[in-house]
């Protein structure tokens, strides 16, 4: 039975889905995303937690769901409560990687990180390249390593993707990225019969 979503959950899903479909895919930030959008194989799952144990259990449930459902390619775990603190988000992302290791999923799943205030370690706020990892809400992207390896083998210049993205966004410029990001953060109409599956 589909989970009944609160209005804030539905809005978080709608914004994150809109970001994937209106930014990531058209700008080809991730060359592998379009196929999964077209296959509807991306799970958008909002998560609120009040303790490390709650987060541990919720993340483990998502990893087990991916293990059990081969039709589901990937999960975007949406963490709105971490939107206002990039540092807290990075701590949670690090904890997620520890959980993956502790539960024996190293080599099976990996985590990509997105946040509204994402800044690369060697960058600053004025660098348009930061928008390759900025999303309307804090997100942990759970990726199947086997699928990622297949996609990389099929892509002739996979190792160039990050550098190409940085170059592309810097050419577009900070002003354009800021304007586009603000537009993406406006809540779109949620999909009919929205659920997390």
mmCIF file of C-alpha atoms in Angstrom, residues 20-181:
data_model
loop_
_atom_site.group_PDB
_atom_site.id
_atom_site.type_symbol
_atom_site.label_atom_id
_atom_site.label_comp_id
_atom_site.label_asym_id
_atom_site.label_seq_id
_atom_site.Cartn_x
_atom_site.Cartn_y
_atom_site.Cartn_z
ATOM 1 C CA UNK A 20 16.277 16.157 -11.988
ATOM 2 C CA UNK A 21 13.995 16.578 -14.994
ATOM 3 C CA UNK A 22 14.515 20.314 -15.638
ATOM 4 C CA UNK A 23 18.184 20.724 -14.737
ATOM 5 C CA UNK A 24 20.175 17.493 -14.453
ATOM 6 C CA UNK A 25 18.782 15.890 -17.623
ATOM 7 C CA UNK A 26 18.622 18.914 -19.985
ATOM 8 C CA UNK A 27 22.126 20.084 -19.063
ATOM 9 C CA UNK A 28 23.367 16.484 -19.178
ATOM 10 C CA UNK A 29 24.994 16.885 -15.753
ATOM 11 C CA UNK A 30 24.640 13.128 -15.379
ATOM 12 C CA UNK A 31 24.616 11.420 -18.801
ATOM 13 C CA UNK A 32 23.048 8.340 -17.217
ATOM 14 C CA UNK A 33 20.029 10.125 -15.683
ATOM 15 C CA UNK A 34 17.818 10.484 -18.771
ATOM 16 C CA UNK A 35 17.396 6.724 -19.177
ATOM 17 C CA UNK A 36 16.272 6.292 -15.575
ATOM 18 C CA UNK A 37 13.876 9.246 -15.776
ATOM 19 C CA UNK A 38 12.318 7.721 -18.894
ATOM 20 C CA UNK A 39 12.115 4.315 -17.198
ATOM 21 C CA UNK A 40 10.602 5.872 -14.036
ATOM 22 C CA UNK A 41 13.131 3.865 -12.039
ATOM 23 C CA UNK A 42 14.144 6.642 -9.609
ATOM 24 C CA UNK A 43 12.678 6.539 -6.109
ATOM 25 C CA UNK A 44 12.210 9.906 -4.385
ATOM 26 C CA UNK A 45 12.039 9.303 -0.627
ATOM 27 C CA UNK A 46 11.700 12.125 1.928
ATOM 28 C CA UNK A 47 13.146 11.330 5.333
ATOM 29 C CA UNK A 48 12.862 13.094 8.678
ATOM 30 C CA UNK A 49 14.812 11.695 11.606
ATOM 31 C CA UNK A 50 15.460 12.726 15.203
ATOM 32 C CA UNK A 51 18.405 10.487 16.083
ATOM 33 C CA UNK A 52 21.336 8.640 14.546
ATOM 34 C CA UNK A 53 19.519 5.360 15.194
ATOM 35 C CA UNK A 54 16.467 6.536 13.237
ATOM 36 C CA UNK A 55 18.663 7.583 10.347
ATOM 37 C CA UNK A 56 20.549 4.275 10.473
ATOM 38 C CA UNK A 57 17.314 2.259 10.314
ATOM 39 C CA UNK A 58 15.839 4.391 7.515
ATOM 40 C CA UNK A 59 18.970 4.225 5.367
ATOM 41 C CA UNK A 60 19.271 0.484 5.909
ATOM 42 C CA UNK A 61 15.630 0.067 4.851
ATOM 43 C CA UNK A 62 16.361 1.953 1.609
ATOM 44 C CA UNK A 63 19.453 -0.153 0.898
ATOM 45 C CA UNK A 64 17.473 -3.342 1.489
ATOM 46 C CA UNK A 65 14.694 -2.068 -0.770
ATOM 47 C CA UNK A 66 17.211 -1.541 -3.572
ATOM 48 C CA UNK A 67 18.572 -5.029 -2.898
ATOM 49 C CA UNK A 68 15.109 -6.575 -3.173
ATOM 50 C CA UNK A 69 13.718 -4.607 -6.127
ATOM 51 C CA UNK A 70 15.764 -4.951 -9.303
ATOM 52 C CA UNK A 71 13.336 -2.691 -11.205
ATOM 53 C CA UNK A 72 14.284 0.187 -8.931
ATOM 54 C CA UNK A 73 17.557 1.655 -10.162
ATOM 55 C CA UNK A 74 18.331 4.323 -7.607
ATOM 56 C CA UNK A 75 17.005 6.292 -4.637
ATOM 57 C CA UNK A 76 17.210 9.993 -3.896
ATOM 58 C CA UNK A 77 16.888 10.232 -0.124
ATOM 59 C CA UNK A 78 15.570 13.757 0.520
ATOM 60 C CA UNK A 79 16.585 15.342 3.849
ATOM 61 C CA UNK A 80 14.897 18.781 4.109
ATOM 62 C CA UNK A 81 15.810 19.172 7.791
ATOM 63 C CA UNK A 82 19.460 19.505 6.737
ATOM 64 C CA UNK A 83 18.849 22.229 4.135
ATOM 65 C CA UNK A 84 20.074 24.999 6.448
ATOM 66 C CA UNK A 85 23.380 23.427 7.472
ATOM 67 C CA UNK A 86 25.845 22.180 4.875
ATOM 68 C CA UNK A 87 28.186 21.082 7.674
ATOM 69 C CA UNK A 88 25.502 18.945 9.360
ATOM 70 C CA UNK A 89 24.644 17.492 5.964
ATOM 71 C CA UNK A 90 28.277 16.523 5.318
ATOM 72 C CA UNK A 91 28.374 14.818 8.711
ATOM 73 C CA UNK A 92 25.235 12.864 7.841
ATOM 74 C CA UNK A 93 26.645 11.944 4.430
ATOM 75 C CA UNK A 94 29.773 10.634 6.136
ATOM 76 C CA UNK A 95 27.615 8.641 8.536
ATOM 77 C CA UNK A 96 25.713 7.161 5.575
ATOM 78 C CA UNK A 97 28.986 5.928 4.111
ATOM 79 C CA UNK A 98 29.868 4.354 7.459
ATOM 80 C CA UNK A 99 26.505 2.564 7.531
ATOM 81 C CA UNK A 100 27.073 1.201 4.028
ATOM 82 C CA UNK A 101 30.415 -0.206 5.175
ATOM 83 C CA UNK A 102 29.073 -1.561 8.480
ATOM 84 C CA UNK A 103 26.180 -3.343 6.749
ATOM 85 C CA UNK A 104 28.424 -4.982 4.160
ATOM 86 C CA UNK A 105 27.268 -2.914 1.179
ATOM 87 C CA UNK A 106 30.706 -1.561 0.237
ATOM 88 C CA UNK A 107 31.216 -2.278 -3.451
ATOM 89 C CA UNK A 108 27.459 -2.655 -3.958
ATOM 90 C CA UNK A 109 26.200 0.868 -3.269
ATOM 91 C CA UNK A 110 27.770 4.292 -3.080
ATOM 92 C CA UNK A 111 26.456 7.718 -2.115
ATOM 93 C CA UNK A 112 26.480 10.972 -4.086
ATOM 94 C CA UNK A 113 25.747 14.223 -2.223
ATOM 95 C CA UNK A 114 23.599 17.246 -3.137
ATOM 96 C CA UNK A 115 22.708 20.285 -1.040
ATOM 97 C CA UNK A 116 21.227 23.776 -1.615
ATOM 98 C CA UNK A 117 24.479 25.355 -0.344
ATOM 99 C CA UNK A 118 26.946 22.832 -1.749
ATOM 100 C CA UNK A 119 30.489 24.161 -2.075
ATOM 101 C CA UNK A 120 33.378 22.068 -3.362
ATOM 102 C CA UNK A 121 36.352 21.888 -1.029
ATOM 103 C CA UNK A 122 38.582 23.867 -3.410
ATOM 104 C CA UNK A 123 35.897 26.391 -4.354
ATOM 105 C CA UNK A 124 33.906 29.337 -2.968
ATOM 106 C CA UNK A 125 30.353 30.722 -3.144
ATOM 107 C CA UNK A 126 31.035 32.658 -6.358
ATOM 108 C CA UNK A 127 31.948 29.574 -8.407
ATOM 109 C CA UNK A 128 29.118 28.549 -10.752
ATOM 110 C CA UNK A 129 30.563 24.998 -10.766
ATOM 111 C CA UNK A 130 29.064 24.414 -7.302
ATOM 112 C CA UNK A 131 25.656 24.123 -8.966
ATOM 113 C CA UNK A 132 26.575 20.695 -10.336
ATOM 114 C CA UNK A 133 25.925 19.484 -6.766
ATOM 115 C CA UNK A 134 23.245 21.921 -5.647
ATOM 116 C CA UNK A 135 19.673 20.700 -5.292
ATOM 117 C CA UNK A 136 16.506 22.290 -3.875
ATOM 118 C CA UNK A 137 16.818 20.018 -0.829
ATOM 119 C CA UNK A 138 19.653 18.132 0.817
ATOM 120 C CA UNK A 139 19.828 14.721 -0.875
ATOM 121 C CA UNK A 140 21.773 11.509 -0.605
ATOM 122 C CA UNK A 141 21.769 9.659 -3.911
ATOM 123 C CA UNK A 142 22.068 5.902 -3.434
ATOM 124 C CA UNK A 143 23.715 4.401 -6.515
ATOM 125 C CA UNK A 144 24.202 0.797 -7.577
ATOM 126 C CA UNK A 145 27.914 0.387 -8.256
ATOM 127 C CA UNK A 146 27.353 -2.350 -10.867
ATOM 128 C CA UNK A 147 25.033 -0.092 -12.865
ATOM 129 C CA UNK A 148 27.437 2.803 -12.530
ATOM 130 C CA UNK A 149 30.340 0.694 -13.777
ATOM 131 C CA UNK A 150 28.300 -0.484 -16.793
ATOM 132 C CA UNK A 151 27.315 3.077 -17.639
ATOM 133 C CA UNK A 152 30.908 4.271 -17.314
ATOM 134 C CA UNK A 153 32.153 1.488 -19.617
ATOM 135 C CA UNK A 154 29.531 2.478 -22.193
ATOM 136 C CA UNK A 155 30.463 6.160 -22.011
ATOM 137 C CA UNK A 156 33.568 6.867 -24.063
ATOM 138 C CA UNK A 157 34.824 9.715 -21.862
ATOM 139 C CA UNK A 158 33.267 9.071 -18.462
ATOM 140 C CA UNK A 159 36.304 10.393 -16.619
ATOM 141 C CA UNK A 160 35.733 13.771 -18.308
ATOM 142 C CA UNK A 161 32.170 14.199 -17.030
ATOM 143 C CA UNK A 162 33.016 16.218 -13.860
ATOM 144 C CA UNK A 163 35.455 18.501 -15.698
ATOM 145 C CA UNK A 164 32.981 18.983 -18.562
ATOM 146 C CA UNK A 165 30.221 19.902 -16.095
ATOM 147 C CA UNK A 166 32.435 22.433 -14.332
ATOM 148 C CA UNK A 167 33.409 24.014 -17.650
ATOM 149 C CA UNK A 168 29.793 24.086 -18.861
ATOM 150 C CA UNK A 169 28.404 25.757 -15.736
ATOM 151 C CA UNK A 170 31.229 28.281 -15.545
ATOM 152 C CA UNK A 171 30.563 29.222 -19.170
ATOM 153 C CA UNK A 172 26.861 29.691 -18.366
ATOM 154 C CA UNK A 173 27.936 31.915 -15.481
ATOM 155 C CA UNK A 174 27.013 32.489 -11.861
ATOM 156 C CA UNK A 175 24.087 34.845 -12.553
ATOM 157 C CA UNK A 176 22.367 32.374 -14.850
ATOM 158 C CA UNK A 177 22.952 29.499 -12.432
ATOM 159 C CA UNK A 178 21.541 31.500 -9.525
ATOM 160 C CA UNK A 179 18.450 32.480 -11.521
ATOM 161 C CA UNK A 180 17.874 28.944 -12.748
ATOM 162 C CA UNK A 181 18.349 27.499 -9.270
#
